[in-house]
Amino acid sequence: MFDLASIEKFEHIATPFYYYDMELLGRTVDMLSCLSARYGIDVHYAVKANVEKRILEMIAGRGIGADCVSGNEVLRALECGFPADRIVFAGVGKSDREIHDALAAGIGAFNCESLHEIYVVNAMAGAYGLRARVAVRINPNIDAHTHKYVTTGLFENKFGIARHEFEALVELLGRCRNIDFTGLHFHIGSQITEVSEVFSLEARRAGEIVSWFEDKGLHVADVDFGGGLGVDYEDPDGNPMAHFEAWFKAIVENYHRRDGQRLHLEPGRSVVAQCGTLISRVLFVKRGETKNFLILDAGMNDLVRPALYGAYHKIENLSSRFRKGFSEMQAYDVVGPVCESSDVWGQGRLLPMSVRGDLMAIRSAGAYGQVMASRYNLRDFAPAVFSDDFDGAPRYADYFGTEMPDALQHLRPAARIPGTDPESAGRI
C-alpha cells in the first residue's frame, strides 16, 4: 500500500496521524455504486464508521445515502452533501432535540427501535405539524458469529423490537396519525466474515417477518438489511476490498422482493477500514526480563479497538524498507504511551529489528479509529492526512522550527538510510 515516496513524505510529518488512501476509497465507493445499480439495492453509508469531511463528501458525491445514529451525524451528513431524503436515522436512544432536528430536516426515515420511540416520534411530529416517515427496526434473533460487543440481532440485545411485541406494534402503528410507515429495518451485527451463510439466513428470516406483517395488512415498501460486512484485518493488502458482491448476492438470492419494493444495505466499516492507517513513530525500544517492547507515540486514545475489543490490527515497520542488510526479525510487544496496561497494539509481533524514530503503520484503521478517539491523558487528537494532499499535514518543523535540532541529530534513526550501521542508530 505504501510506496517509498509516500514513506519519505511521512518522515517530515509530525506523528501520530491518520493517513487515508483516497484512491482506494474511491475504488471502493465506485464498486458499491456499481453493485447498487446492478442489483437494484440502495446503499447508505454508516456514518459512525468515519466522519471525516473529505471522506463523507466523496461518498455523498457517488450518490450513496447516509445511515446515522445520532442527531449530530444527521447534521454532518447534510453538511457534507447527502440529500435529506437519502438519510436514515437509527439508534435506540434518540433525544427530543435529535428527533426535532431530523423532522425539521425532512430525513428519509426514522428507523425506530422501540414502541415508546414510535409513540414519541408520532407525538412530536403532530406537535410541530409535520409528518414522520418511520421504518421499524426488528430484532430477528440471528447469531452473527462475531464478537459479543458487536452482535446486535439477538433477543438479548438492546436493539430493535422482538417478536413478542409484534401484535402491539401493529396496533400502535394503526393509532399513529402523524407517521407514514415505510417498512422494516434489520441489523444483526458487525465484522461479519461468514458472508453467504449469515446474510442468507438474515434475508430468509426477513422474508418471513415481512410476510407476517403483510398478513396483518401492513404494506412494507422498504426492507433495510443493515450492514455488518467484515474486512480482512490480517491481510489488508491481499484483500483491500470486502466481499461486497457476495453480500449483495446473498440478499437477492434469498429474499423474495415484492413488486416495487425497495431494498437497502448500510455498509460502514467495509467502505473505509482499509483506506485508513494510523502512522506512528517508535519513541523507545525497551528490553524486559522476557520480552522486548516497542513504545510508540500513538496510543489507545487514538485507536481504542485493541484495548476495547482485543481487536487485531496488522503492524508494519515502514522505515525498515529503506534498510539494507538489516532484515533480522525480532518479536516485540508493541505498546502505546497511555498510562493504562491495556494500551497494547500487539503482543509478540514479529517485526524487522526496530529503532527509535522508525515509522510504524497500524493498518485497517479507517473505521472506528479516528472517530472513536479521545483526549484521555490530555493527549492531542491525531490529525487526518490524505494521499492526494500532503500540504495540510502537520510537519515536524512546525513544532521545532527546523526538521531536527542540531543537538538531537545523533538521535535520528540513521538505520533508515541504506547502508548505515544499525548499531549507530541506537539499537538495543
Short mmCIF file of C-alpha atoms in Angstrom, two decimals:
data_model
loop_
_atom_site.label_atom_id
_atom_site.label_comp_id
_atom_site.label_asym_id
_atom_site.label_seq_id
_atom_site.Cartn_x
_atom_site.Cartn_y
_atom_site.Cartn_z
CA MET A 1 0.00 0.00 0.00
CA PHE A 2 2.84 2.39 0.80
CA ASP A 3 5.44 3.28 -1.83
CA LEU A 4 8.81 4.64 -0.84
CA ALA A 5 7.92 8.15 -1.99
CA SER A 6 4.98 8.26 0.43
CA ILE A 7 7.09 6.95 3.30
CA GLU A 8 9.69 9.65 2.62
CA LYS A 9 6.92 12.24 2.89
CA PHE A 10 5.79 10.68 6.17
CA GLU A 11 9.27 11.37 7.58
CA HIS A 12 8.52 15.09 7.64
CA ILE A 13 5.06 14.80 9.24
CA ALA A 14 4.55 15.02 12.98
CA THR A 15 3.22 11.74 14.31
CA PRO A 16 0.83 10.23 15.13
CA PHE A 17 -1.55 10.88 12.26
CA TYR A 18 -4.23 9.08 10.27
CA TYR A 19 -3.35 8.52 6.63
CA TYR A 20 -6.16 7.96 4.14
CA ASP A 21 -5.63 6.38 0.74
CA MET A 22 -8.19 8.32 -1.28
CA GLU A 23 -7.59 6.29 -4.44
CA LEU A 24 -8.56 3.08 -2.64
CA LEU A 25 -11.57 4.77 -1.08
CA GLY A 26 -12.68 5.98 -4.50
CA ARG A 27 -12.40 2.49 -6.00
CA THR A 28 -14.33 1.02 -3.08
CA VAL A 29 -17.15 3.53 -3.33
CA ASP A 30 -17.31 3.12 -7.12
CA MET A 31 -17.62 -0.65 -6.64
CA LEU A 32 -20.53 -0.13 -4.24
CA SER A 33 -22.26 2.26 -6.63
CA CYS A 34 -21.88 -0.25 -9.45
CA LEU A 35 -23.29 -3.12 -7.39
CA SER A 36 -26.13 -0.91 -6.14
CA ALA A 37 -27.20 -0.25 -9.73
CA ARG A 38 -26.69 -3.85 -10.85
CA TYR A 39 -28.72 -5.44 -8.06
CA GLY A 40 -31.21 -2.62 -7.51
CA ILE A 41 -30.33 -2.18 -3.84
CA ASP A 42 -29.97 1.28 -2.28
CA VAL A 43 -26.78 1.83 -0.27
CA HIS A 44 -26.49 4.06 2.80
CA TYR A 45 -23.03 4.61 4.28
CA ALA A 46 -22.97 4.09 8.06
CA VAL A 47 -21.60 7.47 9.10
CA LYS A 48 -20.47 6.31 12.54
CA ALA A 49 -17.55 4.42 10.97
CA ASN A 50 -15.75 7.61 9.94
CA VAL A 51 -16.96 11.23 9.85
CA GLU A 52 -14.01 12.95 8.15
CA LYS A 53 -15.45 15.67 5.92
CA ARG A 54 -13.49 14.77 2.80
CA ILE A 55 -14.45 11.11 3.14
CA LEU A 56 -18.14 11.91 3.57
CA GLU A 57 -18.09 14.31 0.64
CA MET A 58 -16.58 11.67 -1.65
CA ILE A 59 -19.18 9.09 -0.62
CA ALA A 60 -22.07 11.53 -0.98
CA GLY A 61 -20.75 12.57 -4.38
CA ARG A 62 -21.13 9.00 -5.65
CA GLY A 63 -24.88 9.05 -4.96
CA ILE A 64 -24.79 6.91 -1.81
CA GLY A 65 -27.10 7.71 1.10
CA ALA A 66 -26.29 8.02 4.80
CA ASP A 67 -27.17 5.88 7.80
CA CYS A 68 -26.91 7.92 11.01
CA VAL A 69 -27.19 7.01 14.69
CA SER A 70 -27.16 10.49 16.27
CA GLY A 71 -28.57 13.90 15.57
CA ASN A 72 -25.10 15.33 15.01
CA GLU A 73 -24.40 12.63 12.44
CA VAL A 74 -27.58 13.69 10.62
CA LEU A 75 -26.37 17.30 10.61
CA ARG A 76 -22.90 16.24 9.49
CA ALA A 77 -24.36 14.21 6.63
CA LEU A 78 -26.40 17.19 5.48
CA GLU A 79 -23.34 19.47 5.65
CA CYS A 80 -21.34 17.04 3.53
CA GLY A 81 -23.86 16.81 0.71
CA PHE A 82 -26.10 13.85 1.49
CA PRO A 83 -29.67 14.70 0.40
CA ALA A 84 -32.10 14.72 3.33
CA ASP A 85 -34.37 12.15 1.72
CA ARG A 86 -31.40 9.75 1.45
CA ILE A 87 -30.67 9.89 5.19
CA VAL A 88 -31.99 7.27 7.62
CA PHE A 89 -31.72 7.74 11.38
CA ALA A 90 -31.34 4.70 13.64
CA GLY A 91 -30.30 4.36 17.29
CA VAL A 92 -32.01 3.16 20.44
CA GLY A 93 -31.88 6.47 22.30
CA LYS A 94 -32.83 9.46 20.15
CA SER A 95 -33.26 12.61 22.22
CA ASP A 96 -36.14 15.06 21.77
CA ARG A 97 -33.76 17.57 20.22
CA GLU A 98 -32.40 14.99 17.78
CA ILE A 99 -35.90 13.94 16.75
CA HIS A 100 -36.94 17.57 16.30
CA ASP A 101 -33.92 18.43 14.14
CA ALA A 102 -34.35 15.35 11.96
CA LEU A 103 -38.05 16.09 11.50
CA ALA A 104 -37.24 19.67 10.51
CA ALA A 105 -34.64 18.46 8.01
CA GLY A 106 -37.14 16.12 6.34
CA ILE A 107 -34.98 12.99 6.50
CA GLY A 108 -35.86 9.88 4.57
CA ALA A 109 -36.83 7.78 7.57
CA PHE A 110 -36.51 7.25 11.29
CA ASN A 111 -35.52 3.65 12.00
CA CYS A 112 -37.41 3.31 15.29
CA GLU A 113 -36.24 0.71 17.78
CA SER A 114 -38.97 0.58 20.41
CA LEU A 115 -42.73 1.06 20.75
CA HIS A 116 -42.13 4.02 23.05
CA GLU A 117 -39.94 5.70 20.44
CA ILE A 118 -42.65 5.36 17.79
CA TYR A 119 -45.13 6.93 20.19
CA VAL A 120 -42.81 9.88 20.88
CA VAL A 121 -41.92 10.47 17.21
CA ASN A 122 -45.63 10.47 16.36
CA ALA A 123 -46.43 12.94 19.13
CA MET A 124 -43.57 15.29 18.23
CA ALA A 125 -44.43 15.25 14.54
CA GLY A 126 -48.01 16.17 15.42
CA ALA A 127 -46.92 18.96 17.76
CA TYR A 128 -44.90 20.61 15.00
CA GLY A 129 -47.43 19.99 12.24
CA LEU A 130 -45.11 17.59 10.42
CA ARG A 131 -45.21 14.01 9.22
CA ALA A 132 -42.52 11.47 10.02
CA ARG A 133 -41.51 8.60 7.77
CA VAL A 134 -40.89 5.64 10.05
CA ALA A 135 -39.36 2.23 9.49
CA VAL A 136 -39.33 -0.21 12.39
CA ARG A 137 -36.15 -2.00 13.39
CA ILE A 138 -36.84 -5.65 14.06
CA ASN A 139 -34.66 -7.89 16.17
CA PRO A 140 -34.58 -11.15 14.16
CA ASN A 141 -32.73 -13.26 16.77
CA ILE A 142 -29.84 -14.22 14.49
CA ASP A 143 -26.33 -15.03 15.73
CA ALA A 144 -23.92 -13.09 13.52
CA HIS A 145 -20.94 -15.22 14.66
CA THR A 146 -18.92 -12.18 15.64
CA HIS A 147 -17.60 -10.52 18.82
CA LYS A 148 -20.21 -10.22 21.58
CA TYR A 149 -19.70 -6.44 21.72
CA VAL A 150 -20.76 -6.02 18.08
CA THR A 151 -23.61 -8.53 17.96
CA THR A 152 -26.93 -6.70 17.70
CA GLY A 153 -29.55 -9.13 16.39
CA LEU A 154 -30.20 -11.49 19.29
CA PHE A 155 -33.24 -11.22 21.58
CA GLU A 156 -30.89 -10.46 24.47
CA ASN A 157 -29.52 -7.34 22.72
CA LYS A 158 -30.89 -3.84 23.34
CA PHE A 159 -31.56 -3.15 19.67
CA GLY A 160 -34.86 -3.43 17.83
CA ILE A 161 -38.32 -4.81 18.52
CA ALA A 162 -38.63 -8.51 19.28
CA ARG A 163 -41.38 -10.91 18.21
CA HIS A 164 -43.31 -10.78 21.47
CA GLU A 165 -44.12 -7.10 20.69
CA PHE A 166 -45.28 -7.57 17.08
CA GLU A 167 -49.01 -7.54 17.84
CA ALA A 168 -48.67 -4.41 19.98
CA LEU A 169 -46.59 -2.81 17.22
CA VAL A 170 -49.28 -3.33 14.60
CA GLU A 171 -51.91 -1.90 16.95
CA LEU A 172 -49.75 1.16 17.73
CA LEU A 173 -49.00 1.88 14.07
CA GLY A 174 -52.73 1.85 13.42
CA ARG A 175 -53.23 4.61 16.02
CA CYS A 176 -50.40 6.91 14.97
CA ARG A 177 -51.79 9.66 12.75
CA ASN A 178 -48.60 11.66 12.18
CA ILE A 179 -46.30 8.99 10.80
CA ASP A 180 -46.05 7.17 7.50
CA PHE A 181 -44.94 3.59 7.99
CA THR A 182 -42.36 2.78 5.31
CA GLY A 183 -41.02 -0.65 6.16
CA LEU A 184 -38.77 -2.83 8.26
CA HIS A 185 -35.14 -2.47 9.25
CA PHE A 186 -32.76 -5.24 10.31
CA HIS A 187 -29.16 -5.23 11.56
CA ILE A 188 -27.58 -8.27 13.16
CA GLY A 189 -24.00 -7.25 13.97
CA SER A 190 -20.64 -6.05 12.68
CA GLN A 191 -17.43 -7.55 11.29
CA ILE A 192 -19.35 -10.49 9.81
CA THR A 193 -16.97 -12.62 7.74
CA GLU A 194 -19.19 -15.67 7.14
CA VAL A 195 -20.85 -13.61 4.44
CA SER A 196 -23.02 -16.04 2.48
CA GLU A 197 -24.10 -18.10 5.47
CA VAL A 198 -25.06 -15.28 7.83
CA PHE A 199 -26.57 -12.82 5.37
CA SER A 200 -28.51 -15.55 3.55
CA LEU A 201 -30.07 -16.50 6.87
CA GLU A 202 -30.87 -12.85 7.56
CA ALA A 203 -32.54 -12.48 4.16
CA ARG A 204 -34.70 -15.58 4.67
CA ARG A 205 -35.67 -14.55 8.20
CA ALA A 206 -36.52 -11.05 6.95
CA GLY A 207 -38.78 -12.58 4.32
CA GLU A 208 -40.69 -14.50 6.98
CA ILE A 209 -41.12 -11.41 9.13
CA VAL A 210 -42.20 -9.24 6.19
CA SER A 211 -44.85 -11.84 5.32
CA TRP A 212 -46.15 -11.76 8.90
CA PHE A 213 -46.67 -8.00 8.78
CA GLU A 214 -48.20 -8.16 5.31
CA ASP A 215 -50.69 -10.70 6.62
CA LYS A 216 -51.65 -8.10 9.22
CA GLY A 217 -52.47 -5.61 6.47
CA LEU A 218 -49.29 -3.51 6.52
CA HIS A 219 -47.63 -2.52 3.25
CA VAL A 220 -43.87 -2.99 3.60
CA ALA A 221 -42.42 -0.69 0.95
CA ASP A 222 -38.82 -0.75 2.22
CA VAL A 223 -36.70 -3.55 3.63
CA ASP A 224 -33.37 -2.46 5.08
CA PHE A 225 -30.93 -5.31 5.80
CA GLY A 226 -28.50 -3.11 7.72
CA GLY A 227 -24.74 -3.51 7.49
CA GLY A 228 -22.05 -5.53 9.23
CA LEU A 229 -19.90 -6.78 6.35
CA GLY A 230 -16.45 -7.60 7.69
CA VAL A 231 -12.96 -6.81 6.40
CA ASP A 232 -9.65 -8.68 6.40
CA TYR A 233 -7.59 -7.21 9.24
CA GLU A 234 -4.80 -9.77 8.83
CA ASP A 235 -4.12 -9.21 5.11
CA PRO A 236 -5.27 -5.71 4.14
CA ASP A 237 -3.09 -5.62 1.01
CA GLY A 238 -4.27 -9.01 -0.22
CA ASN A 239 -7.91 -8.10 0.40
CA PRO A 240 -8.25 -4.32 0.17
CA MET A 241 -11.96 -4.61 -0.60
CA ALA A 242 -14.58 -6.55 1.32
CA HIS A 243 -16.72 -9.25 -0.30
CA PHE A 244 -19.38 -6.80 -1.45
CA GLU A 245 -20.77 -8.85 -4.32
CA ALA A 246 -21.19 -11.97 -2.18
CA TRP A 247 -23.17 -9.80 0.24
CA PHE A 248 -25.47 -8.40 -2.43
CA LYS A 249 -25.99 -11.88 -3.90
CA ALA A 250 -26.85 -13.36 -0.51
CA ILE A 251 -29.67 -10.83 -0.21
CA VAL A 252 -31.17 -11.04 -3.69
CA GLU A 253 -30.91 -14.84 -3.88
CA ASN A 254 -32.55 -15.46 -0.51
CA TYR A 255 -35.16 -12.72 -0.25
CA HIS A 256 -38.32 -12.64 -2.38
CA ARG A 257 -38.66 -8.99 -3.34
CA ARG A 258 -42.23 -7.79 -3.80
CA ASP A 259 -43.15 -5.68 -6.83
CA GLY A 260 -41.96 -2.12 -6.32
CA GLN A 261 -40.30 -2.93 -3.01
CA ARG A 262 -37.06 -1.07 -2.23
CA LEU A 263 -34.15 -2.90 -0.61
CA HIS A 264 -31.35 -1.20 1.35
CA LEU A 265 -27.89 -2.00 2.74
CA GLU A 266 -25.81 0.04 5.19
CA PRO A 267 -22.06 -0.65 4.87
CA GLY A 268 -19.72 1.31 7.11
CA ARG A 269 -16.55 -0.48 8.19
CA SER A 270 -16.25 -2.22 4.82
CA VAL A 271 -16.22 1.14 3.00
CA VAL A 272 -13.48 2.90 4.94
CA ALA A 273 -11.47 0.47 7.11
CA GLN A 274 -8.81 -0.48 4.60
CA CYS A 275 -8.19 3.02 3.26
CA GLY A 276 -7.09 4.29 6.68
CA THR A 277 -3.80 3.70 8.53
CA LEU A 278 -2.59 5.11 11.83
CA ILE A 279 1.01 6.21 11.32
CA SER A 280 3.12 6.32 14.48
CA ARG A 281 6.79 6.53 15.43
CA VAL A 282 8.90 4.47 17.79
CA LEU A 283 9.78 6.55 20.83
CA PHE A 284 11.80 3.99 22.73
CA VAL A 285 12.94 0.38 22.49
CA LYS A 286 12.88 -1.33 25.88
CA ARG A 287 14.20 -4.74 26.85
CA GLY A 288 12.26 -6.50 29.60
CA GLU A 289 13.04 -9.67 31.52
CA THR A 290 11.47 -11.95 28.93
CA LYS A 291 10.37 -9.71 26.07
CA ASN A 292 11.20 -6.60 24.10
CA PHE A 293 8.92 -3.58 23.85
CA LEU A 294 8.41 -1.02 21.13
CA ILE A 295 6.87 2.09 22.68
CA LEU A 296 5.02 4.16 20.08
CA ASP A 297 3.75 7.72 20.20
CA ALA A 298 0.23 6.56 19.23
CA GLY A 299 -1.95 5.16 21.98
CA MET A 300 -5.34 3.76 22.81
CA ASN A 301 -6.74 7.29 22.83
CA ASP A 302 -6.04 7.39 19.07
CA LEU A 303 -7.42 3.93 18.25
CA VAL A 304 -9.29 2.19 21.04
CA ARG A 305 -10.29 -1.07 19.32
CA PRO A 306 -7.38 -3.22 20.56
CA ALA A 307 -7.92 -2.07 24.17
CA LEU A 308 -11.71 -2.24 23.97
CA TYR A 309 -12.26 -5.44 21.98
CA GLY A 310 -8.86 -7.08 21.94
CA ALA A 311 -9.05 -6.33 18.21
CA TYR A 312 -6.21 -7.28 15.87
CA HIS A 313 -4.56 -4.72 13.58
CA LYS A 314 -1.61 -5.58 11.37
CA ILE A 315 1.52 -3.62 12.32
CA GLU A 316 4.28 -2.79 9.82
CA ASN A 317 7.67 -1.12 10.19
CA LEU A 318 7.74 1.25 7.21
CA SER A 319 11.24 2.57 7.85
CA SER A 320 12.76 -0.89 7.51
CA ARG A 321 12.06 -0.79 3.78
CA PHE A 322 14.95 1.65 3.39
CA ARG A 323 17.45 -0.53 5.18
CA LYS A 324 19.79 -2.98 3.52
CA GLY A 325 21.43 -5.76 5.44
CA PHE A 326 19.27 -5.16 8.48
CA SER A 327 16.49 -7.67 7.98
CA GLU A 328 16.82 -9.56 11.26
CA MET A 329 13.38 -10.19 12.76
CA GLN A 330 12.53 -9.65 16.39
CA ALA A 331 9.44 -10.39 18.50
CA TYR A 332 8.09 -7.25 20.18
CA ASP A 333 5.22 -6.27 22.38
CA VAL A 334 4.13 -3.09 20.62
CA VAL A 335 2.61 -0.66 23.11
CA GLY A 336 1.43 2.93 23.40
CA PRO A 337 2.27 5.75 25.81
CA VAL A 338 -1.06 5.95 27.64
CA CYS A 339 -0.97 5.24 31.37
CA GLU A 340 -3.02 2.03 31.12
CA SER A 341 -1.83 -1.58 30.94
CA SER A 342 -4.37 -2.22 28.19
CA ASP A 343 -2.65 0.28 25.86
CA VAL A 344 -1.15 -2.51 23.77
CA TRP A 345 -1.14 -2.71 19.95
CA GLY A 346 0.02 -6.29 19.76
CA GLN A 347 1.96 -8.87 21.74
CA GLY A 348 4.79 -10.95 20.36
CA ARG A 349 4.60 -9.32 16.93
CA LEU A 350 7.42 -10.43 14.65
CA LEU A 351 8.90 -7.28 13.04
CA PRO A 352 12.19 -6.21 11.48
CA MET A 353 14.67 -5.09 14.13
CA SER A 354 13.35 -1.65 15.05
CA VAL A 355 14.95 1.50 16.38
CA ARG A 356 13.96 4.85 17.82
CA GLY A 357 12.25 7.02 15.20
CA ASP A 358 11.08 4.20 12.95
CA LEU A 359 7.74 4.86 11.30
CA MET A 360 5.12 2.24 12.14
CA ALA A 361 1.85 1.62 10.32
CA ILE A 362 -1.18 0.30 12.19
CA ARG A 363 -3.33 -0.93 9.34
CA SER A 364 -7.07 -1.17 8.64
CA ALA A 365 -7.75 1.80 10.92
CA GLY A 366 -10.11 3.80 8.71
CA ALA A 367 -13.21 2.56 10.52
CA TYR A 368 -13.84 3.12 14.23
CA GLY A 369 -10.41 4.66 14.65
CA GLN A 370 -10.24 8.42 14.42
CA VAL A 371 -13.99 8.67 15.03
CA MET A 372 -13.67 6.99 18.44
CA ALA A 373 -10.58 8.92 19.55
CA SER A 374 -10.44 10.69 22.90
CA ARG A 375 -8.17 13.12 24.71
CA TYR A 376 -7.52 10.72 27.58
CA ASN A 377 -4.29 11.70 29.40
CA LEU A 378 -4.96 15.08 27.76
CA ARG A 379 -3.29 13.82 24.60
CA ASP A 380 -3.81 15.62 21.31
CA PHE A 381 -6.05 14.19 18.61
CA ALA A 382 -4.18 12.60 15.71
CA PRO A 383 -4.99 14.63 12.57
CA ALA A 384 -6.00 13.32 9.16
CA VAL A 385 -3.60 13.34 6.21
CA PHE A 386 -4.84 12.47 2.72
CA SER A 387 -2.89 10.69 -0.01
CA ASP A 388 -3.78 13.34 -2.59
CA ASP A 389 -2.97 16.34 -0.37
CA PHE A 390 0.09 16.39 1.88
CA ASP A 391 0.20 20.16 2.02
CA GLY A 392 -2.01 20.45 5.08
CA ALA A 393 -0.16 17.82 7.10
CA PRO A 394 1.39 18.94 10.42
CA ARG A 395 5.14 18.97 9.88
CA TYR A 396 7.83 18.16 12.40
CA ALA A 397 9.30 21.58 11.66
CA ASP A 398 6.07 23.26 12.79
CA TYR A 399 6.92 22.28 16.38
CA PHE A 400 10.68 22.84 16.44
CA GLY A 401 11.29 25.45 13.74
CA THR A 402 13.59 23.02 11.94
CA GLU A 403 13.42 19.45 10.73
CA MET A 404 15.54 18.38 13.69
CA PRO A 405 17.54 20.46 16.17
CA ASP A 406 21.27 20.01 15.64
CA ALA A 407 21.68 18.86 19.24
CA LEU A 408 19.33 15.93 18.55
CA GLN A 409 20.71 14.82 15.19
CA HIS A 410 22.61 11.96 16.82
CA LEU A 411 19.24 10.51 17.96
CA ARG A 412 17.83 10.29 14.44
CA PRO A 413 17.13 6.70 13.32
CA ALA A 414 20.09 6.61 10.94
CA ALA A 415 19.35 2.95 10.21
CA ARG A 416 16.63 4.14 7.84
CA ILE A 417 19.39 5.23 5.46
CA PRO A 418 20.56 2.36 3.23
CA GLY A 419 23.94 1.01 4.25
CA THR A 420 24.06 2.65 7.68
CA ASP A 421 25.30 0.56 10.59
CA PRO A 422 22.25 -0.14 12.77
CA GLU A 423 24.39 -0.12 15.90
CA SER A 424 24.95 3.62 15.43
CA ALA A 425 21.18 4.17 15.33
CA GLY A 426 20.72 3.30 18.98
CA ARG A 427 19.73 -0.34 18.60
CA ILE A 428 19.19 -2.03 21.94
#
